[in-house]
Amino acid sequence: MDLSRTPTRRWLSPVPWGFALLAAASSLTYGGDHAVNAWASTNLANMGDHPVEALIASAFLFGADPWVCLRGIALAGVMLAFLVLRFGTMRAVALVAAGQVLGTLVSEGLLAARIEAGQADPALRATLDVGPSYVIVSGLAAVVAAGARRWHRWTALAALAVRAPHITSGLTTLGVTPVGHVTALSIGVLMAWSLRSADARRRHLHRLTLRAAPLQTEGGAMVTCSAPRAKWSPDSTYPNRPRPRWNS
């Protein structure tokens, strides 16, 4: 993708900056409020009571520590900007939303199955689980898989490598957070590959359409791209060659 040809509205998209500002305001205001965090937590208790509100609110709460909050918001904003540049606003939002929703559903669904089977403590249904980590992980994975620039991809890969211990911690015991992280990462990669393939097919079909389209003359008349072939003859190949005279 040539960023010099990227529409200006992608550079000015309100999604990355709006997300960063809203996340900063909500985190710095309510990050330390236990009641708000308990209501926004994407645990089994809230998913059975107000799932949509919990899924949305949880993605904007970065915690009570201002430094950790601002650092995470900066990472999320840059990652969203890279996604918007590559896929456009709507598809970027759909990608990270899929990471948040499916990461939550898979991890909490597995916990519910384990509780039902007697393999997990029922008290885990009300565990505090807030934060945009599924959004960030799915977005970073998508940038690594199909970033618009090489340095975008390397930056995202470095961020994922730094977060790898946190992403995978507790995976062997099927913890909710690591299972959600791995699910979100997989969703980001798969959706990025799918969107990249769709873009490649669209460009290929566009090129084929341009090649097959008739040319337009200055007067508006339609002419075809190819002319009928003339029948070959020696004289047509060598028009100036002297003809032999045949003696009778």
CSV table of N, CA and C in Angstrom, one decimal, residues 6 22 32 44 70 76 96-97 110 138 174-175 181 194 207 218 225 228-229 240 244 247:
chain,number,residue,atom,x,y,z
A,6,THR,N,-2.7,7.5,0.1
A,6,THR,CA,-3.8,7.3,1.1
A,6,THR,C,-4.6,8.5,1.2
A,22,LEU,N,-11.0,9.5,24.9
A,22,LEU,CA,-12.1,9.0,25.7
A,22,LEU,C,-11.5,8.0,26.8
A,32,GLY,N,-9.8,4.2,39.3
A,32,GLY,CA,-9.7,3.7,40.7
A,32,GLY,C,-11.0,3.5,41.4
A,44,LEU,N,-18.4,-13.5,33.9
A,44,LEU,CA,-19.6,-14.2,33.6
A,44,LEU,C,-20.9,-13.6,34.2
A,70,LEU,N,-1.6,6.0,30.7
A,70,LEU,CA,-1.2,6.9,29.5
A,70,LEU,C,-0.3,6.1,28.6
A,76,ALA,N,-2.3,2.0,22.2
A,76,ALA,CA,-3.6,1.7,21.6
A,76,ALA,C,-3.9,2.7,20.5
A,96,VAL,N,-10.8,-4.7,15.6
A,96,VAL,CA,-10.5,-4.6,17.1
A,96,VAL,C,-11.8,-5.0,17.9
A,97,ALA,N,-12.9,-4.6,17.4
A,97,ALA,CA,-14.2,-5.0,18.1
A,97,ALA,C,-14.3,-6.6,18.1
A,110,LEU,N,-15.1,-20.7,28.0
A,110,LEU,CA,-14.3,-21.9,28.5
A,110,LEU,C,-14.4,-21.9,30.0
A,138,SER,N,-5.3,-7.8,19.5
A,138,SER,CA,-5.8,-8.1,18.2
A,138,SER,C,-5.3,-7.1,17.1
A,174,LEU,N,-5.2,-22.6,31.6
A,174,LEU,CA,-6.4,-22.1,31.0
A,174,LEU,C,-7.0,-20.9,31.7
A,175,GLY,N,-6.2,-20.0,32.1
A,175,GLY,CA,-6.7,-18.8,32.8
A,175,GLY,C,-7.5,-17.9,31.8
A,181,HIS,N,-6.4,-13.5,25.4
A,181,HIS,CA,-5.3,-12.9,24.6
A,181,HIS,C,-5.0,-13.7,23.4
A,194,SER,N,-7.5,-12.0,5.8
A,194,SER,CA,-8.7,-12.0,5.0
A,194,SER,C,-8.9,-10.7,4.3
A,207,ARG,N,-7.6,-4.1,-12.3
A,207,ARG,CA,-6.7,-4.1,-13.4
A,207,ARG,C,-7.2,-4.8,-14.6
A,218,GLU,N,-11.0,11.0,-28.9
A,218,GLU,CA,-11.3,12.3,-28.5
A,218,GLU,C,-12.7,12.8,-28.9
A,225,CYS,N,-9.4,-2.3,-28.4
A,225,CYS,CA,-8.0,-2.3,-28.1
A,225,CYS,C,-7.1,-3.0,-29.1
A,228,PRO,N,-8.0,-6.3,-36.3
A,228,PRO,CA,-7.9,-7.6,-36.9
A,228,PRO,C,-6.6,-7.9,-37.5
A,229,ARG,N,-6.2,-9.1,-37.4
A,229,ARG,CA,-4.9,-9.5,-38.0
A,229,ARG,C,-5.0,-9.6,-39.6
A,240,ASN,N,9.5,-4.0,-50.0
A,240,ASN,CA,10.4,-3.5,-50.9
A,240,ASN,C,11.3,-4.5,-51.7
A,244,PRO,N,10.8,-11.6,-58.4
A,244,PRO,CA,11.5,-12.3,-59.5
A,244,PRO,C,10.6,-12.4,-60.8
A,247,ASN,N,10.6,-16.6,-66.3
A,247,ASN,CA,10.6,-16.8,-67.8
A,247,ASN,C,9.6,-17.9,-68.2
